[in-house]
Amino acid sequence: MPNKIKVTIKLFAQYREGKFKIDKRSYENNSTIKDVLDDIGLDLGKYPIGVLMVNGRHVKEDFALEDGQILAIFPKVGGG
Amino acid sequence: MADKVYRVNMSNLSYKIEEVPAHWMGLGGRGLTSTVIAEEVDPECHPLGPNNKMVFAPGLLSGTTAANSGRNSLGTKSPLTGGIKESNVGGTMAGIMAKLGVKALIIEGIPEDDSTFYHIHITKDNVMIEAVPELVGKDNFFVLDAMEEKYNKKVAVMTIGRPGEMKMLISNISVRDPKGKLRSHGRGGVGAVMGSKKIKCITVDAENYKEVTYAAPEKFKEASKIFTKALQENPISGEGLPAFGTNVLVNIINEAGGLPSHNFRSGSSENAEAICGETMAENIKERHGSTTHGCHAGCVIQCSQTYNDKDGNYLTSGFEYEMIWAFGANFGISDLDQIAKIDALMYDLGVDAIETGVTFGVAVDAGLIEFGDGLRAFEILEKEVANGTPLGRIIGGAAGNLGKLYGLVRVPVVKNQSIPAYEPRAIKGQGITYVTTPMGADHTAGYAVATNILNSGGHIDPLQKEGQVELSRNLQIASAAVDSTGMCIFVAFPALDDPKCLPALIDMINARFGINLTADDVTNLGANILKTEHEFNIKAGLTSATDRVPEFMKYETLPPTNAIWDFTNEEIDEFWNF
Ligand code: SF4
């Protein structure tokens, strides 16, 4: 079993400023979303996490990622 | 001076200024409009006949200094759904009516001589009703200019364009905003009701009003400060909406598989990135527009914007998620500027973004237009709809009727009203709102997207049935109450997550009127409004058999989640057990 996983990361709204829209990154096996957040270095003080989705389903920060998954990270957003 | 009820009878072009009946006293906005319609309108009447009425009522806090309190409610029997309708809107009308002491404006009857249209002008002691043949066949911005010239730049204006004159079911009533742009009393074909009464425009005097008074001014100020702070400190109302507008939703709804696309064939769109709020905000910045604009004076959220074309020339404002979804994802236009041009045209004509957009989606299946052909959509609106040609009438008759005419099965309507920008199969709480609200498919009636998708007010899995009926019920009760205060729907976000917000709102109502409402009273108010509306609908023939999604959603799965609508009738009908 390879000891790295590849995850597609999508950022939205204010998180895109100075970062990226979409990126593919490698992480150690059993990495959680928390590890990804630490790696990207978003300004969570200013824009707290609103919604995390993996493959379109809502998850929490301690979710353990698997190879090939798509992680979407949103600050608090709303409308109507 | 106490507030008054202004009653206009179009049958003989007369008016009365009446005392407010005691049992209407504590009501405003939707609470008042739905009460009047239930009391005075025969549920079986033809919506475009002489026995339907229109009731305009500012919210309880409209005209005060409370932030975001400038929404005006319109109540009527809808020619689209055949049921009761409440539609509220920003603009300057609510504040000016409230300051003039107009508790409600009730319009009844239909003129015998239907050869022309009329203008109604309301001042403190007088109502003028005058034929305006020079405005017949003109659209909204022409009327706005004419009224500004006749009175002044501040006058409050409501108007219909040609589609409203022709009583089309996609028509809105448009309302002037502080910058001379327009907002809409949308949904339900309410413009057609105004057209049936031969009213081209309504203006309210903005020169001789008095500021509203407060029973407890200091207490009001204090509560108002807390309330404003709650709006400003909430990350959604304080940051997200001003920066990206409501269109910030495209990506998150798309990501969750709940963005109806290709006439509700899929829950995600290939156009999402091209039309999303982030792209829109970039365009606005590059082209020196503005991401913030308030639809009324006291708005501290400012979700509206000024959107320019590539050369920096003004294209539109009030460029909303619903519009961009309907024409971008559902009808397939990938060019945001082209959607903006259609948006501007639709504001001028006064046609509903959701109803018209969904109708174009169905028109693709009918073979009337190619998917994503924005140029042709513009042309159909400008030439056919505006002139009432047979094709224009077919589009103007809205999605439900178009589907029937062409023998289509995939027609996304509930109670004949088009389903908005959230797929009921993939966002089930929102689906429950669509089927149960007395308004027909309406997203604002109980915005379960907040808790299903946006993690506001907690989280309930959008793909599971559990908890959705209760969620939708609680939200619908709260929304009915909030719609009575004159507050904009976006106070819901701080209200869901900030415990200081709702008490401050109630404190303001109490300080304004010198009363002692509790949170329970407000919940009861909301519940009573819903029940009143539901009863009207049942008498109008909209029984529980109409509290259903279109059948194709029960047997067609929705990619990418492969969700299906799986509520039983009993589970849905449980909604009304309160
Ligand atoms: S937040 Fe938007 S809809 Fe609400 S009052 Fe302000 S501009 Fe109008």
XYZ file of C-alpha atoms and ligand atoms in Angstrom:
666
model
C 0.000 0.000 0.000
C 1.406 3.412 -0.907
C 1.972 5.618 2.118
C 0.757 8.774 0.400
C -2.708 9.860 -0.672
C -3.606 12.434 -3.315
C -6.488 14.781 -2.553
C -8.106 17.436 -4.721
C -8.710 20.582 -2.712
C -11.192 23.261 -3.719
C -11.330 26.642 -1.994
C -14.233 29.076 -2.102
C -15.215 32.671 -1.338
C -12.662 34.568 0.770
C -10.415 31.511 1.069
C -9.363 31.976 -2.536
C -7.655 35.309 -1.881
C -3.922 34.795 -2.304
C -4.409 30.997 -2.488
C -5.971 28.897 -5.228
C -9.304 27.728 -6.593
C -8.338 24.105 -7.019
C -5.176 22.130 -6.297
C -4.067 18.500 -6.022
C -1.848 17.731 -3.038
C -0.244 14.678 -1.458
C -0.554 13.797 2.202
C 0.487 10.976 4.496
C -1.915 8.065 4.842
C -4.638 8.667 7.426
C -4.326 12.431 7.176
C -7.389 14.298 8.363
C -8.922 17.502 7.074
C -7.306 19.232 10.014
C -3.893 18.287 8.585
C -4.875 19.735 5.219
C -6.035 22.960 6.838
C -2.720 23.265 8.675
C -0.899 22.705 5.401
C -2.830 25.319 3.392
C -2.690 27.963 6.095
C -6.058 29.709 5.666
C -6.843 32.772 7.752
C -9.318 30.961 9.969
C -9.212 33.715 12.573
C -10.718 36.166 10.134
C -12.872 33.688 8.196
C -13.860 30.689 10.317
C -14.722 27.408 8.597
C -18.331 27.272 7.493
C -18.725 24.025 5.619
C -16.449 21.103 4.750
C -17.503 18.615 2.100
C -15.828 15.467 0.855
C -17.198 14.252 -2.466
C -20.217 16.471 -1.920
C -21.103 15.178 1.551
C -20.805 17.273 4.720
C -18.001 16.145 7.039
C -16.114 17.386 10.089
C -12.476 18.401 10.550
C -11.434 15.043 12.003
C -12.535 13.204 8.836
C -9.743 10.877 7.630
C -9.167 11.434 3.921
C -8.684 8.720 1.355
C -6.831 8.706 -1.927
C -8.673 10.416 -4.784
C -11.229 12.295 -2.713
C -12.343 15.853 -3.385
C -12.322 18.184 -0.402
C -14.291 21.443 -0.631
C -13.636 24.130 1.970
C -16.056 27.022 2.500
C -16.076 29.897 4.967
C -19.484 30.834 6.379
C -21.596 31.732 3.346
C -25.307 32.315 2.837
C -27.883 33.943 0.633
C -31.358 33.150 -0.553
C -51.913 60.760 14.419
C -52.905 57.144 14.413
C -52.224 54.997 11.374
C -55.052 54.559 8.893
C -56.244 52.037 6.332
C -56.414 53.484 2.829
C -59.032 51.705 0.757
C -59.282 52.275 -2.981
C -62.194 50.968 -5.027
C -61.304 50.746 -8.703
C -64.894 49.886 -9.696
C -65.978 53.485 -9.173
C -62.562 55.112 -8.768
C -63.235 56.159 -5.188
C -61.390 55.889 -1.902
C -61.915 55.931 1.851
C -59.475 56.539 4.659
C -60.570 54.332 7.539
C -59.698 53.729 11.178
C -57.653 50.584 11.775
C -59.934 47.858 13.220
C -58.762 46.873 16.711
C -57.865 43.315 15.736
C -55.553 44.509 12.945
C -53.735 46.889 15.256
C -50.911 44.577 16.346
C -50.342 43.242 12.843
C -48.028 44.359 10.077
C -46.473 43.015 6.896
C -47.461 39.430 6.071
C -49.484 39.037 9.271
C -51.718 41.886 8.163
C -51.918 41.119 4.448
C -52.817 37.459 5.006
C -55.398 38.405 7.655
C -57.087 40.920 5.346
C -57.116 38.533 2.384
C -58.563 35.745 4.528
C -61.234 38.075 5.940
C -62.231 39.939 2.816
C -61.503 37.814 -0.248
C -63.638 34.856 -1.326
C -61.150 31.983 -1.693
C -63.100 30.789 -4.733
C -62.959 34.121 -6.555
C -61.163 34.455 -9.857
C -57.784 36.063 -9.049
C -58.129 38.424 -12.002
C -61.812 39.187 -11.433
C -63.505 42.003 -9.504
C -63.605 40.149 -6.189
C -59.878 39.712 -5.676
C -58.054 42.407 -3.707
C -54.499 43.607 -3.271
C -53.253 44.585 0.160
C -49.968 46.399 0.686
C -48.695 46.659 4.255
C -45.348 47.814 5.626
C -43.830 45.710 8.394
C -44.260 46.511 12.080
C -40.804 48.078 12.216
C -40.802 49.715 8.780
C -40.182 53.435 8.910
C -38.164 53.118 12.122
C -34.408 53.425 12.369
C -34.098 49.651 12.822
C -31.610 48.146 10.390
C -33.048 46.194 7.427
C -36.662 46.981 8.355
C -37.803 48.342 4.998
C -39.705 45.414 3.528
C -43.242 45.893 2.263
C -45.695 42.995 2.013
C -48.247 42.465 -0.707
C -51.122 40.057 -0.177
C -53.547 38.786 -2.833
C -54.975 35.625 -4.343
C -52.391 34.442 -6.866
C -53.434 33.844 -10.474
C -50.480 31.453 -10.812
C -51.156 29.171 -7.837
C -54.825 29.876 -7.195
C -53.928 30.230 -3.518
C -53.054 33.011 -1.126
C -49.903 34.987 -1.824
C -47.640 37.129 0.276
C -44.705 38.691 -1.492
C -42.385 41.139 0.219
C -39.807 43.478 -1.177
C -37.321 46.213 -0.262
C -37.210 49.582 -1.947
C -38.380 52.856 -0.468
C -42.128 52.121 -0.347
C -42.409 50.472 3.092
C -40.587 53.216 4.976
C -42.498 56.010 3.264
C -45.887 54.355 3.739
C -45.150 53.780 7.417
C -44.028 57.370 7.965
C -47.139 58.665 6.231
C -49.260 56.557 8.585
C -50.506 54.085 5.989
C -51.056 50.886 7.946
C -52.405 49.184 4.838
C -53.406 50.067 1.313
C -56.278 47.878 0.137
C -57.255 47.924 -3.509
C -60.480 46.321 -4.665
C -62.703 46.157 -7.731
C -62.051 46.574 -11.430
C -62.957 49.680 -13.479
C -65.989 49.365 -15.739
C -64.214 51.238 -18.475
C -61.180 49.080 -19.124
C -59.860 51.091 -22.055
C -57.049 52.718 -20.112
C -54.791 52.355 -17.095
C -54.688 54.438 -13.927
C -52.133 55.996 -11.618
C -52.899 56.092 -7.893
C -51.134 58.775 -5.838
C -51.393 58.683 -2.076
C -50.856 61.646 0.217
C -51.669 61.934 3.895
C -55.289 63.062 3.416
C -55.998 62.279 -0.146
C -55.900 59.585 -2.795
C -55.794 60.675 -6.406
C -56.839 58.208 -9.114
C -56.050 59.419 -12.583
C -56.047 57.888 -16.056
C -52.556 57.760 -17.585
C -52.947 56.840 -21.265
C -49.448 58.221 -21.865
C -47.957 55.439 -19.715
C -49.858 52.558 -21.291
C -47.539 50.230 -23.186
C -44.464 51.597 -21.413
C -42.132 49.657 -19.161
C -40.871 50.236 -15.637
C -37.955 52.637 -16.053
C -40.050 54.902 -18.278
C -42.699 55.059 -15.555
C -40.041 55.702 -12.910
C -38.655 58.639 -14.871
C -42.131 60.056 -15.447
C -42.970 59.877 -11.746
C -39.679 61.409 -10.650
C -40.321 64.246 -13.024
C -43.904 64.716 -11.871
C -43.063 64.674 -8.149
C -39.459 64.483 -7.033
C -36.590 62.037 -6.728
C -37.811 60.695 -3.397
C -41.346 59.693 -4.327
C -42.096 56.013 -3.672
C -43.131 54.167 -6.839
C -44.622 50.771 -7.644
C -45.209 49.916 -11.270
C -45.914 47.202 -13.820
C -44.447 46.832 -17.301
C -46.176 45.543 -20.408
C -46.307 41.891 -19.231
C -48.219 43.045 -16.135
C -50.630 45.051 -18.282
C -51.234 41.880 -20.303
C -51.829 39.913 -17.092
C -49.024 37.450 -17.707
C -48.294 34.940 -14.965
C -44.572 35.706 -14.963
C -45.180 39.398 -14.168
C -44.053 41.161 -10.999
C -44.786 44.480 -9.383
C -41.622 46.560 -9.375
C -40.631 48.962 -6.621
C -38.207 51.874 -6.746
C -35.099 51.573 -4.595
C -33.117 54.488 -3.083
C -30.846 54.784 -6.125
C -33.640 54.728 -8.687
C -33.116 51.039 -9.488
C -35.817 48.412 -9.095
C -36.713 45.567 -6.784
C -39.623 43.200 -7.256
C -42.714 41.940 -5.511
C -42.006 38.603 -7.125
C -43.634 35.211 -7.580
C -47.208 34.223 -8.160
C -47.948 36.548 -11.079
C -48.811 39.452 -8.800
C -48.196 41.930 -11.642
C -51.166 40.369 -13.422
C -53.449 41.216 -10.500
C -52.367 44.859 -10.676
C -52.905 44.721 -14.438
C -56.391 43.260 -13.973
C -57.272 46.253 -11.810
C -55.989 48.541 -14.576
C -53.396 50.114 -12.307
C -50.183 51.121 -14.058
C -48.437 52.606 -11.066
C -48.869 53.628 -7.460
C -46.924 56.478 -5.899
C -46.734 57.632 -2.302
C -45.862 61.160 -1.261
C -42.413 61.361 0.311
C -42.420 65.057 1.186
C -44.972 65.497 3.916
C -44.499 62.509 6.141
C -43.552 62.533 9.808
C -40.884 60.349 11.366
C -42.463 57.423 13.217
C -42.752 57.770 16.986
C -41.602 55.335 19.657
C -43.395 54.444 22.870
C -39.997 53.977 24.545
C -37.342 55.754 22.464
C -34.362 54.951 24.681
C -35.193 51.274 24.885
C -35.661 51.215 21.137
C -32.259 52.737 20.550
C -30.599 50.258 22.848
C -32.239 47.222 21.236
C -31.576 48.603 17.783
C -27.865 48.881 18.544
C -27.674 45.256 19.674
C -29.610 44.146 16.600
C -27.414 46.066 14.160
C -24.321 44.667 15.840
C -25.662 41.128 15.481
C -26.137 41.683 11.744
C -22.702 43.198 11.312
C -20.812 40.644 13.367
C -22.353 37.592 11.753
C -19.933 36.200 9.148
C -22.699 35.725 6.572
C -24.593 39.003 6.876
C -21.499 40.961 7.894
C -18.920 39.547 5.447
C -20.138 37.039 2.874
C -23.214 38.814 1.543
C -21.587 42.241 1.118
C -18.532 40.702 -0.581
C -20.174 38.204 -2.943
C -23.920 38.867 -2.873
C -26.409 36.023 -2.768
C -24.659 34.503 -5.780
C -21.995 33.125 -3.420
C -24.391 30.173 -3.225
C -23.729 28.813 -6.721
C -20.592 26.915 -5.731
C -21.724 25.503 -2.431
C -25.105 24.341 -3.745
C -23.388 22.909 -6.828
C -20.818 21.118 -4.690
C -23.619 19.526 -2.648
C -25.314 18.327 -5.840
C -28.372 20.505 -5.227
C -28.056 23.049 -8.072
C -30.872 22.242 -10.517
C -29.408 22.123 -14.013
C -30.685 21.300 -17.501
C -34.306 21.727 -16.456
C -33.847 19.737 -13.251
C -32.053 16.794 -14.868
C -28.943 17.168 -12.746
C -27.910 18.669 -9.423
C -24.651 20.103 -10.664
C -23.749 22.426 -13.509
C -20.751 22.632 -15.817
C -21.254 26.411 -15.744
C -20.849 26.835 -11.992
C -17.370 28.379 -12.015
C -18.251 30.750 -14.872
C -21.317 32.157 -13.150
C -20.450 31.891 -9.442
C -20.304 34.704 -6.889
C -16.514 34.617 -6.808
C -16.321 35.199 -10.581
C -18.952 37.904 -10.316
C -17.044 39.688 -7.521
C -13.838 39.565 -9.620
C -15.662 41.085 -12.591
C -17.137 43.801 -10.416
C -13.730 44.704 -9.023
C -12.013 44.754 -12.407
C -14.778 46.809 -13.985
C -15.115 49.350 -11.186
C -18.607 48.366 -10.146
C -19.542 47.953 -6.527
C -20.232 44.781 -4.561
C -22.382 46.644 -2.033
C -25.735 48.312 -2.530
C -28.766 48.355 -0.237
C -32.265 47.859 -1.586
C -33.512 50.262 1.078
C -32.038 53.031 3.188
C -31.554 51.206 6.479
C -29.890 48.101 5.084
C -26.574 47.370 6.818
C -25.958 44.115 4.928
C -26.064 45.408 1.345
C -26.252 42.159 -0.586
C -27.042 43.997 -3.816
C -24.405 45.393 -6.189
C -23.626 47.428 -9.281
C -22.556 45.160 -12.131
C -20.826 46.716 -15.163
C -19.873 45.325 -18.557
C -16.286 44.885 -19.787
C -16.068 48.563 -20.722
C -17.195 49.703 -17.303
C -20.713 50.635 -18.416
C -23.592 49.881 -16.073
C -25.394 46.616 -16.791
C -27.558 45.772 -13.810
C -28.036 45.783 -10.071
C -29.895 43.453 -7.738
C -28.178 40.656 -9.647
C -29.267 37.701 -7.569
C -28.401 34.054 -7.155
C -31.876 32.967 -8.246
C -31.577 34.822 -11.547
C -28.058 33.586 -12.240
C -28.974 30.023 -11.351
C -32.138 30.032 -13.493
C -30.481 31.344 -16.627
C -26.959 30.040 -15.956
C -27.320 26.516 -14.596
C -30.880 25.575 -15.413
C -31.152 27.171 -18.857
C -27.425 26.901 -19.531
C -25.995 30.358 -20.344
C -22.306 30.307 -19.412
C -21.646 34.035 -19.925
C -22.417 36.077 -16.816
C -22.597 39.327 -18.798
C -25.284 37.906 -21.031
C -27.289 36.889 -17.975
C -26.808 40.431 -16.643
C -28.251 41.907 -19.833
C -31.294 39.663 -19.563
C -31.575 40.634 -15.897
C -31.690 44.341 -16.769
C -34.314 43.740 -19.453
C -36.407 41.688 -17.040
C -36.295 44.445 -14.410
C -37.562 46.881 -17.031
C -40.347 44.538 -18.157
C -41.145 43.492 -14.605
C -41.009 39.722 -14.976
C -40.011 37.220 -12.323
C -36.480 35.817 -12.402
C -37.375 32.356 -11.125
C -40.652 31.921 -12.971
C -39.246 33.171 -16.273
C -35.958 31.299 -15.989
C -37.610 27.989 -15.175
C -40.046 28.565 -18.039
C -37.103 28.887 -20.449
C -35.746 25.616 -19.054
C -39.049 23.906 -19.876
C -39.131 25.709 -23.249
C -35.936 23.844 -24.190
C -37.737 20.536 -23.672
C -40.650 21.904 -25.687
C -38.260 22.525 -28.572
C -38.880 26.282 -28.549
C -35.271 27.293 -27.898
C -31.806 25.750 -27.683
C -30.261 25.097 -24.290
C -28.026 28.052 -23.327
C -29.081 30.317 -26.214
C -29.065 33.580 -24.289
C -29.322 35.787 -27.365
C -32.547 34.113 -28.383
C -33.901 34.252 -24.815
C -33.227 37.992 -24.783
C -34.945 38.380 -28.122
C -37.989 36.372 -27.036
C -38.365 38.563 -23.950
C -37.798 41.814 -25.792
C -39.894 41.118 -28.881
C -42.372 38.351 -28.099
C -43.141 38.611 -24.385
C -43.085 42.416 -24.290
C -45.448 42.624 -27.262
C -47.698 39.783 -26.260
C -47.298 37.724 -29.438
C -48.577 34.146 -29.259
C -45.057 32.880 -28.432
C -44.709 35.668 -25.850
C -47.983 34.599 -24.273
C -46.815 30.986 -24.131
C -43.659 31.989 -22.254
C -45.557 34.584 -20.226
C -48.015 31.924 -19.105
C -45.231 30.367 -17.003
C -43.662 26.915 -16.753
C -46.667 24.902 -15.575
C -48.879 25.963 -18.450
C -46.091 25.653 -21.002
C -45.550 22.080 -19.847
C -49.237 21.287 -20.311
C -49.364 22.875 -23.766
C -46.456 20.749 -24.965
C -47.371 17.542 -23.176
C -44.281 17.523 -20.974
C -43.789 15.529 -17.806
C -40.627 17.124 -16.427
C -42.244 20.363 -15.268
C -40.679 21.587 -12.026
C -43.572 23.311 -10.264
C -45.452 22.978 -6.998
C -48.971 24.437 -6.985
C -48.106 25.565 -10.508
C -45.290 27.819 -9.228
C -41.762 27.169 -10.454
C -39.305 25.505 -8.104
C -36.383 27.814 -7.193
C -32.658 27.203 -7.123
C -32.408 24.282 -4.701
C -33.208 20.725 -5.782
C -35.825 19.182 -3.497
C -34.452 15.659 -4.005
C -30.951 16.613 -2.858
C -31.949 19.233 -0.252
C -34.913 17.529 1.300
C -35.702 20.064 4.003
C -36.089 22.694 1.318
C -38.295 20.288 -0.617
C -40.608 20.033 2.381
C -40.869 23.821 2.393
C -41.758 23.863 -1.319
C -44.578 21.375 -0.948
C -46.068 22.618 2.312
C -45.835 26.405 2.143
C -49.156 27.971 1.168
C -47.224 30.071 -1.366
C -46.389 27.338 -3.892
C -42.716 26.474 -4.447
C -41.021 29.350 -2.624
C -37.548 29.201 -1.108
C -37.967 32.164 1.256
C -40.945 30.650 3.092
C -38.732 28.388 5.187
C -35.112 28.411 4.170
C -34.036 24.907 5.164
C -30.960 25.267 2.942
C -29.501 27.144 5.923
C -29.413 24.029 8.081
C -29.208 21.395 5.327
C -26.276 22.938 3.491
C -24.884 26.092 5.127
C -24.520 24.806 8.701
C -26.558 27.732 10.025
C -28.671 26.749 13.000
C -26.851 23.399 13.210
C -26.790 20.714 10.535
C -29.330 18.223 9.250
C -28.160 15.878 6.481
C -29.791 17.161 3.258
C -30.141 13.645 1.792
C -31.917 12.092 4.782
C -35.593 12.482 5.610
C -35.170 12.561 9.376
C -35.860 15.921 11.000
C -36.746 17.759 7.792
C -40.469 18.219 8.414
C -39.838 19.653 11.855
C -37.015 21.853 10.553
C -39.164 23.258 7.768
C -42.098 23.829 10.114
C -39.988 25.752 12.618
C -38.440 27.842 9.877
C -41.786 28.559 8.224
C -43.301 29.692 11.507
C -40.303 31.934 12.222
C -40.326 33.314 8.662
C -44.024 34.169 8.819
C -43.337 36.159 11.979
C -40.229 37.854 10.571
C -42.159 38.712 7.378
C -44.524 40.652 9.616
C -41.810 42.863 11.057
C -40.589 44.328 7.766
C -37.212 42.671 8.209
C -35.279 41.349 5.241
C -34.946 37.551 5.090
C -31.199 37.708 5.685
C -31.634 38.568 9.352
C -32.339 34.831 9.503
C -28.612 34.019 9.488
C -27.699 35.970 12.634
C -31.063 34.943 14.118
C -30.182 31.244 13.677
C -26.743 31.495 15.218
C -26.626 34.540 17.517
C -28.790 34.286 20.651
C -28.857 38.088 21.031
C -30.466 38.749 17.657
C -34.108 37.677 18.012
C -34.608 39.077 21.536
C -33.327 42.433 20.269
C -35.811 42.283 17.391
C -38.681 41.623 19.806
C -37.448 44.385 22.144
C -37.592 46.829 19.242
C -41.209 45.908 18.461
C -42.111 46.301 22.135
C -40.339 49.655 22.439
C -41.930 50.944 19.252
C -45.502 50.148 20.325
C -45.283 50.031 24.124
C -46.295 46.380 24.319
C -44.858 43.250 25.920
C -44.514 40.536 23.321
C -42.568 37.451 24.383
C -40.726 35.009 22.138
C -43.707 32.655 22.523
C -46.099 35.357 21.339
C -44.016 35.826 18.243
C -43.980 32.084 17.544
C -47.751 32.005 17.991
C -48.098 34.893 15.591
C -46.097 33.004 12.968
C -48.080 29.796 13.534
C -51.399 31.652 13.253
C -50.382 33.312 10.004
C -49.505 29.941 8.481
C -52.792 28.407 9.603
C -54.787 31.345 8.258
C -53.069 30.996 4.877
C -53.484 27.220 4.837
C -57.202 27.493 5.574
C -57.649 29.974 2.740
C -55.904 27.590 0.365
C -58.024 24.620 1.371
C -61.181 26.671 0.734
C -59.669 27.669 -2.612
C -59.275 24.008 -3.505
C -55.568 23.621 -2.744
C -55.915 20.571 -0.521
C -53.127 18.307 0.724
C -53.123 16.614 -2.715
C -51.340 19.729 -3.956
C -48.685 19.538 -1.221
C -46.603 17.336 -3.504
C -43.533 17.484 -5.739
C -43.947 16.896 -9.465
C -44.145 13.155 -9.895
C -40.973 12.727 -11.976
C -38.965 13.537 -8.858
C -40.330 10.359 -7.276
C -39.004 8.018 -9.972
C -36.072 9.846 -11.604
C -32.835 9.886 -9.649
C -30.810 13.066 -9.597
C -27.112 12.912 -10.419
C -24.555 13.241 -8.889
C -26.116 12.229 -5.544
C -28.645 9.882 -7.192
C -31.148 11.187 -4.710
C -34.858 10.638 -5.160
C -37.926 12.183 -3.511
C -38.957 9.508 -1.026
C -41.326 11.150 1.465
C -44.694 9.442 1.868
C -47.830 11.566 1.779
C -48.380 10.878 5.479
C -44.900 12.127 6.309
C -45.538 15.362 4.407
C -49.030 15.911 5.811
C -47.600 15.589 9.318
C -46.306 19.127 8.710
C -49.690 20.644 9.569
C -49.962 18.975 12.964
C -49.246 21.967 15.158
S -29.546 42.501 2.602
Fe -30.068 42.625 0.441
S -32.263 42.084 0.347
Fe -31.785 42.544 2.481
S -32.311 44.682 2.747
Fe -30.123 44.632 2.190
S -29.973 44.791 -0.033
Fe -32.127 44.322 0.513
